[in-house]
Amino acid sequence: VTSFSRLQAVHEYLNTDNMPDCESPTGRPSSTIRLIMQRLEDVRSVASLGCGPGCDAVGVATWLCRRRQQPLDRIVLLDWAMKQWEPMLRTVSESLHEQCCIAATEMATCDIRLPLSQQQDPNVESVLSSSIDLVVVSYVFSETRNWQNFLDDLVVLCDCLFLLSDPTAWQLHLFL
């Protein structure tokens, strides 16, 4: 509930009269912000890497759905502990379907310590290679080591946006 409340506040801000100009802190329109917002408007499918209980996926799907006024085509949930998370994620997915935020959900076990070609679940590479528009990675870099090869493979495979959120900036810089 708290995460959704924060997202609702962001959503309300972005729908204010100030947002169409996409002003930067200097007060001038920012072409970068406009470009990012335009790209986000086109997002139809989201992959959440290291999804855990689905908090990031729910937040992104809900925000995009409300912003665009239409559901996402699909959301892909990936985690190395998918067997443990799957019952909860099924419930979360059903709720998102009922609220018309997503049309389809795919789940797969994914170990980002291994290159994409060495994943034990053969579905990982196929679900990621089929039209992912946005990859969400939150608190994965700081909790995992040796993820660089997987992310390098993913960048080559997916021509998409990445939403990176991690408490340790040096790991984000390492990826970028």
mmCIF file of N, CA and C in Angstrom, residues 7 22 51 60 66 88 163-164 176:
data_model
loop_
_atom_site.group_PDB
_atom_site.id
_atom_site.type_symbol
_atom_site.label_atom_id
_atom_site.label_comp_id
_atom_site.label_asym_id
_atom_site.label_seq_id
_atom_site.Cartn_x
_atom_site.Cartn_y
_atom_site.Cartn_z
ATOM 1 N N LEU A 7 3.664 5.950 -5.614
ATOM 2 C CA LEU A 7 3.479 5.990 -7.062
ATOM 3 C C LEU A 7 2.281 6.863 -7.439
ATOM 4 N N CYS A 22 7.672 19.467 -19.276
ATOM 5 C CA CYS A 22 8.806 18.657 -18.816
ATOM 6 C C CYS A 22 9.976 19.550 -18.429
ATOM 7 N N CYS A 51 12.737 -10.199 -9.413
ATOM 8 C CA CYS A 51 11.440 -9.598 -9.074
ATOM 9 C C CYS A 51 11.024 -9.794 -7.626
ATOM 10 N N VAL A 60 5.518 -0.444 -11.435
ATOM 11 C CA VAL A 60 5.745 -0.004 -12.817
ATOM 12 C C VAL A 60 4.510 -0.269 -13.670
ATOM 13 N N ARG A 66 -1.941 3.430 -15.681
ATOM 14 C CA ARG A 66 -2.703 4.651 -15.363
ATOM 15 C C ARG A 66 -2.251 5.827 -16.217
ATOM 16 N N MET A 88 2.867 -16.322 -4.465
ATOM 17 C CA MET A 88 2.540 -14.918 -4.204
ATOM 18 C C MET A 88 2.412 -14.146 -5.519
ATOM 19 N N LEU A 163 15.377 0.449 -16.192
ATOM 20 C CA LEU A 163 15.100 1.222 -14.993
ATOM 21 C C LEU A 163 15.923 0.588 -13.886
ATOM 22 N N LEU A 164 16.980 1.285 -13.476
ATOM 23 C CA LEU A 164 17.925 0.755 -12.489
ATOM 24 C C LEU A 164 17.753 1.489 -11.167
ATOM 25 N N LEU A 176 26.824 0.700 -16.159
ATOM 26 C CA LEU A 176 26.753 1.701 -17.228
ATOM 27 C C LEU A 176 28.102 1.869 -17.894
#
